[in-house]
Amino acid sequence: MEFSPEHHQRPFIIPCLLLCSILRPSSRRQSSPVFPPGGGRRSCERPAAGMEAALASALAKEVLLKLASLLSEKHKLTKRLKDDIHSIHTELKMILSEMDEHLGDPRPSGPRVVSMEEMRDLAHDIEDCIDRFLPCAACEAEAAASFVRRFKKALSSNGSRFAMEIRGLRDRVKVAHERRANYGLNGGGSSAAAGAGVATPPATETHPVGIDKPKQELVDLLLGSKPRNLSVISIVGFGGSGKTTLTRAVYDCPAVALEFPARAWAKGSDHTDAPGLVNFICSELPTANNHSNDVLPTTKCLIVIDDINQQHWDHVKASFHGKIEGIIIVTTAFHSVANACRSGDGYVYKMGVLDAEVSKVLLMKRFSIHEFSPDMELGATAIVDKCDGLPLGLVSVAQFLLGEEMLTGSRCEEVCRILGHHMEVNAEFTKLQQVLVHNYISLSDYPLKTSLLYTSLFPNDRPIKKNTLIRRWIAEGYVQCGYKRSDLEVADDNFRKLVDRNIIRPIDASNNTKVKTCKTHGVMHEFLLHKSMSDNFIASLHDQNRSKCRHLFIQNPTSGSTLGLDQHTSPASNSVCGSGSEKLRARSLTIFGNAGDASSELCRCELLRVLDLEACSDLADGHLKDIHKLWHLKYLSLGGTVRNLPKNIDKLHCLETLDLRKSKIEILPVEVIGLPHLAHLFGKLKLGKKDMKVDELKKFQPKKCNLKTLAGFIADESPGFLQLMAHMTELKKVKIWCESTGTNNHIAEAVEKFAQRGMDTADVRSLSLDFGNSLGDFLDSIEKLCYLNSLKLRGGLSLLPHFVTSLCGLKELCLSSTNLAGKDLSNLCQMRLLLYLKLVEADLSGFIIKDRGFPSLLRLCLIVQIPVLPTIAEGALPRLVSLHLLCKDLVDLSGIKIEYHRDLQEVALDSMVSTNTVEMWETAAKKHPKRPKVTFLRRIDPSETESGVKYVATEGPMREKASSVELIQVQSAQNMLQNECMIRSVQSISVNTHNSASKKTVVSELPQVARELFSAGNSAMPPCAR
């Protein structure tokens, strides 16, 4: 049947995604750069069907909490209104208790699915109604006066609009309950499958393309090891990345079979009980007594456990450790499990994705062709870009395309454009779909599922900033605080869980292990995106169903196009607005590129929690004049076309995050700092001249400031910002640019007060100071003991300040362009608690790290211009696991002896180092007991000079690649010049023949640049090619 919206049937997992977004009070959001069509029914999604009910249930429970809040004594409701709310509360509870009994049903009936969708819509409408009239929940009794007045006015009589809406919602809930009873949904029903788990997707065999190097690495590790007991190699990666294929290739290697006479292969997911797994392994191993599994072999063993979990490992370790000699190879999707399995001299191998060239080789093998035509090259590129190097994704797409009678590049591009739809409805994607569905439904709770779904809002070719993502989660209400834990801590923990499972992968993680940017795997992004759009979780502002969606987006519409906001009206919205103008129920709006007409329509989304305009390219100051009407706004980011904040921005009472880093805004009204819920303020800001006056500052000082992050402000000739810092008692992270030496004393005083406040708490505190063109010696005036976790200093220092070495609790230190002498830097060795040190200097000569220096340091990053590295004595840096030596002119090992650091796991080099240097480091790494991985980082020009030196990960050394590219360019230029020479010759002959047969033929001489290119080309080519 041809796919069309009329035939669209919402898959069960999709509504639950939406529900999970709705569960939190007062916020939602999502958007997407792709526009796949609505989904069809998908068989492989059925195992996740029960999850929809779970999410609908969770959403409704959140609404129950809001209803309970309305019924509290602090809201003076009329008796009839209170009775209506109580009726809604009771009916919802009854429906929810019945729904909870059927959460394990993997195949709910059609009527039950429709009922769950109805419950979701009801929960949305109830939540919208409450949010529209309830004052700021965070303020409770201390709510702003305007909110209180608005609420009391709304509740002044039974005839109020709020009372009428509540009454209408009460009737709808009652009808929904009756309808469930009529269809037999309020009891009974099949629950035979309740409690049935979701099986781990079966292993997928793919063509072993691109595994030669990792296979050889692991084989060398196996053959070179001499374990006295039992060593472990953990192979970790996302489902479908080729873990099983790689492990099987190593296991079947003849050399490995000779080295390990006793071998066993077991699949962890086939054994629900750990003892059963151990018994199976014992039965596979040959023993002296073949009739007894209790006798373990005495020869070297190789045991493979594919898809292991933590419970399996605990039992395996207890059963075999110290009893047999050999190696265990385990595969897992969890970093935490891989690390737990590693013990002693164990090794963790992280699966990467296939690069573009290897991906195309895999496609050619699947298509049974030797090379792509120019047309198919374009199609293959589209597939590679969409699958993002995931082998199972590439194989699945290729398998689907094999059914084409005539395969063309345009057909490949068409399939990739709606890949989410094809993954849903075509059997060739069954195994891939099992992996993706399993990754989603195995998440522990609905906030985590919603947080993952939320990532589909961002274009997959645009890495997501981790801190931006988690702050938006919080603003949307997707984070449920735990006991004695802040929203930020819970959100950060949720992010770590997704990274641990390899669902979200870090991109260009910083060298202190903190993830800066991330993205989902390409096919996982398609899976999440298709679900969220199919079920109206997110929608384009162009979409006719936009009024039903919680999250709206615009992505690069045609400049000046009409978005047609008035063409599609939601009846539900009209009943609220009381006008013909469409009111959108979206909780978030994100704009990538041009906003078009939408820039003047922002206030139609009156319940917005998140307004992300950072990537909007045509927004003017005037478009923000009414932004203060978005009373519920919690997150606001502005882009590079905005120069001034709107005058009434101080009326955004609920605002929590204000990000101005991409904007051209420099002047910040002091009233913004006084917003009661503003916790995170970003930009490079200063106060206006009016706000610098003492009288103006006094107006602010009595107010309680909630700022936790201020990154940052300019300390110029006025000490205004520095004086305000004394009143920012909640501040945890500060960044300051110093532009005037006249305020140095004020800076020192402000820094001292900020750092001293940490002495009585266990809070994480971070300080960043950029001295600009002046010296930072004013830090020597700080004499009291202070507490910081992280300190960054950029700019000149005459001596290393005592303030630095005396800090309590300092874990991370970064010094950039300080020009400190080696002797001063050597004094850092006494910092016994330091875990991460980064030095960005022109020269590190004279820097000596003596025996027992930096006893706790785990990560050391040195970025230098002159390839002179510090002298590191044996016994120094005993716990070092990561060493970054970034200098393009680095020569050989530069005196570094990595054998001194037995726990070393990683060495990172500048991608432009010489081939000889790369080979020496790789050889040294192979001789190291831990075989640390040698990686390469490419230096890029930062977008802003104050952001300093920045490196990003790259696949390998670039100097050799650059030489190859140069050779190709020279050869191309040579061919062009040869063609030009031939043309000129023919033209000359033609002209001379026409004019005079007696004249000699004259061939135009090649210009000097051509001769140089010929010469360069010939010298660059190998002799056989000349």
Short mmCIF file of C-alpha atoms in Angstrom, two decimals, residues 10-188:
data_model
loop_
_atom_site.label_atom_id
_atom_site.label_comp_id
_atom_site.label_asym_id
_atom_site.label_seq_id
_atom_site.Cartn_x
_atom_site.Cartn_y
_atom_site.Cartn_z
CA ARG A 10 1.33 5.89 14.93
CA PRO A 11 3.76 3.28 16.12
CA PHE A 12 3.57 2.54 19.78
CA ILE A 13 7.07 3.64 20.61
CA ILE A 14 6.44 7.05 19.08
CA PRO A 15 3.54 8.20 21.22
CA CYS A 16 5.50 7.12 24.22
CA LEU A 17 8.35 9.31 23.08
CA LEU A 18 5.96 12.23 22.93
CA LEU A 19 4.46 11.33 26.23
CA CYS A 20 7.82 11.20 27.78
CA SER A 21 8.43 14.69 26.55
CA ILE A 22 5.22 15.86 28.07
CA LEU A 23 5.66 14.30 31.36
CA ARG A 24 7.41 17.23 32.88
CA PRO A 25 5.38 20.24 33.87
CA SER A 26 5.60 23.38 31.87
CA SER A 27 8.14 22.60 29.21
CA ARG A 28 8.99 20.63 26.12
CA ARG A 29 10.88 21.10 23.02
CA GLN A 30 12.36 19.76 19.93
CA SER A 31 13.15 20.45 16.40
CA SER A 32 14.83 18.93 13.48
CA PRO A 33 16.77 19.69 10.40
CA VAL A 34 15.25 16.91 8.33
CA PHE A 35 11.72 16.57 7.02
CA PRO A 36 10.82 12.90 6.76
CA PRO A 37 7.20 12.00 6.11
CA GLY A 38 4.89 10.52 8.68
CA GLY A 39 5.53 6.96 9.66
CA GLY A 40 3.71 3.80 8.84
CA ARG A 41 3.12 0.72 10.91
CA ARG A 42 6.32 -0.95 11.84
CA SER A 43 6.50 -4.55 12.92
CA CYS A 44 9.92 -4.45 14.48
CA GLU A 45 8.76 -1.66 16.73
CA ARG A 46 6.03 -3.72 18.33
CA PRO A 47 8.17 -5.01 21.22
CA ALA A 48 8.36 -1.42 22.42
CA ALA A 49 4.62 -0.84 22.31
CA GLY A 50 4.09 -1.15 26.03
CA MET A 51 6.46 1.73 26.53
CA GLU A 52 3.84 4.10 25.12
CA ALA A 53 1.55 3.32 28.01
CA ALA A 54 4.40 3.81 30.44
CA LEU A 55 5.10 7.24 29.09
CA ALA A 56 1.44 8.22 28.92
CA SER A 57 1.19 7.10 32.52
CA ALA A 58 4.25 9.08 33.52
CA LEU A 59 2.94 12.22 31.79
CA ALA A 60 -0.42 11.98 33.48
CA LYS A 61 1.28 11.50 36.85
CA GLU A 62 3.07 14.78 36.33
CA VAL A 63 -0.28 16.43 35.61
CA LEU A 64 -1.66 14.88 38.80
CA LEU A 65 1.07 16.66 40.75
CA LYS A 66 0.03 19.96 39.23
CA LEU A 67 -3.59 19.30 40.02
CA ALA A 68 -2.66 18.47 43.59
CA SER A 69 -0.80 21.78 43.77
CA LEU A 70 -3.90 23.62 42.63
CA LEU A 71 -5.90 21.93 45.36
CA SER A 72 -3.50 23.11 48.06
CA GLU A 73 -4.60 25.71 50.58
CA LYS A 74 -2.43 28.50 49.16
CA HIS A 75 -4.76 28.80 46.14
CA LYS A 76 -8.11 30.15 47.35
CA LEU A 77 -10.45 28.41 44.90
CA THR A 78 -14.22 28.46 44.90
CA LYS A 79 -15.88 25.26 46.04
CA ARG A 80 -17.23 24.42 42.57
CA LEU A 81 -13.89 24.98 40.91
CA LYS A 82 -12.15 22.92 43.56
CA ASP A 83 -14.72 20.13 43.05
CA ASP A 84 -14.07 20.16 39.28
CA ILE A 85 -10.31 19.90 39.78
CA HIS A 86 -10.79 17.13 42.34
CA SER A 87 -12.99 15.25 39.85
CA ILE A 88 -10.28 15.47 37.16
CA HIS A 89 -7.71 14.32 39.70
CA THR A 90 -9.78 11.29 40.75
CA GLU A 91 -10.69 10.19 37.22
CA LEU A 92 -7.07 10.45 36.08
CA LYS A 93 -5.89 8.39 39.03
CA MET A 94 -8.35 5.61 38.21
CA ILE A 95 -7.34 5.54 34.54
CA LEU A 96 -3.67 5.57 35.46
CA SER A 97 -3.95 2.71 37.90
CA GLU A 98 -5.54 0.60 35.15
CA MET A 99 -2.94 1.65 32.60
CA ASP A 100 -0.13 0.70 34.99
CA GLU A 101 -1.48 -2.87 35.11
CA HIS A 102 -0.89 -3.26 31.37
CA LEU A 103 2.51 -1.64 30.94
CA GLY A 104 4.07 -5.00 30.13
CA ASP A 105 1.73 -5.77 27.23
CA PRO A 106 3.94 -5.62 24.11
CA ARG A 107 1.00 -5.71 21.68
CA PRO A 108 -1.85 -3.57 22.99
CA SER A 109 -5.06 -3.62 21.02
CA GLY A 110 -6.10 -0.87 18.63
CA PRO A 111 -8.64 0.65 21.01
CA ARG A 112 -6.04 0.69 23.79
CA VAL A 113 -3.62 2.56 21.54
CA VAL A 114 -6.27 5.15 20.67
CA SER A 115 -7.11 5.48 24.36
CA MET A 116 -3.48 6.12 25.24
CA GLU A 117 -3.27 8.81 22.57
CA GLU A 118 -6.42 10.40 23.97
CA MET A 119 -4.90 10.35 27.43
CA ARG A 120 -1.79 12.03 26.11
CA ASP A 121 -3.78 14.82 24.46
CA LEU A 122 -5.84 15.30 27.60
CA ALA A 123 -2.74 15.52 29.72
CA HIS A 124 -1.34 18.12 27.33
CA ASP A 125 -4.47 20.23 27.50
CA ILE A 126 -4.70 20.01 31.29
CA GLU A 127 -1.06 20.95 31.63
CA ASP A 128 -1.47 23.89 29.24
CA CYS A 129 -4.49 25.13 31.11
CA ILE A 130 -2.74 25.00 34.47
CA ASP A 131 0.44 26.60 33.16
CA ARG A 132 -1.51 29.40 31.55
CA PHE A 133 -2.98 30.52 34.85
CA LEU A 134 -0.65 29.19 37.55
CA PRO A 135 1.97 31.69 38.77
CA CYS A 136 5.66 30.85 38.68
CA ALA A 137 5.88 27.44 40.35
CA ALA A 138 9.42 28.01 41.57
CA CYS A 139 8.41 31.16 43.47
CA GLU A 140 5.46 29.58 45.29
CA ALA A 141 4.40 32.04 48.00
CA GLU A 142 6.99 34.60 46.90
CA ALA A 143 5.71 34.81 43.34
CA ALA A 144 6.07 38.08 41.53
CA ALA A 145 3.22 40.47 42.17
CA SER A 146 2.17 40.53 38.52
CA PHE A 147 1.82 36.75 38.51
CA VAL A 148 -0.23 36.77 41.70
CA ARG A 149 -2.57 39.50 40.45
CA ARG A 150 -3.06 37.65 37.17
CA PHE A 151 -3.85 34.41 38.93
CA LYS A 152 -6.31 35.93 41.41
CA LYS A 153 -8.10 37.72 38.60
CA ALA A 154 -8.43 34.48 36.67
CA LEU A 155 -9.92 32.75 39.68
CA SER A 156 -12.18 35.57 40.78
CA SER A 157 -15.42 33.76 39.86
CA ASN A 158 -16.84 30.54 38.48
CA GLY A 159 -17.50 32.40 35.28
CA SER A 160 -13.80 32.98 34.70
CA ARG A 161 -12.15 31.53 31.66
CA PHE A 162 -10.01 29.30 33.83
CA ALA A 163 -13.03 27.83 35.58
CA MET A 164 -14.74 27.16 32.25
CA GLU A 165 -11.67 25.43 30.87
CA ILE A 166 -11.35 23.26 33.96
CA ARG A 167 -14.99 22.31 33.68
CA GLY A 168 -14.58 21.38 30.04
CA LEU A 169 -11.51 19.28 30.84
CA ARG A 170 -13.41 17.57 33.65
CA ASP A 171 -16.09 16.52 31.18
CA ARG A 172 -13.51 15.26 28.68
CA VAL A 173 -11.79 13.12 31.30
CA LYS A 174 -15.14 11.69 32.37
CA VAL A 175 -16.04 10.84 28.76
CA ALA A 176 -12.63 9.25 28.24
CA HIS A 177 -13.16 7.06 31.29
CA GLU A 178 -16.59 6.00 30.07
CA ARG A 179 -15.25 5.26 26.60
CA ARG A 180 -12.55 3.01 28.08
CA ALA A 181 -15.25 1.14 29.98
CA ASN A 182 -17.37 0.74 26.84
CA TYR A 183 -14.44 -0.87 25.00
CA GLY A 184 -13.47 -3.06 27.93
CA LEU A 185 -10.22 -1.21 28.59
CA ASN A 186 -10.78 -0.62 32.30
CA GLY A 187 -9.82 -4.11 33.32
CA GLY A 188 -8.97 -7.50 31.92
#
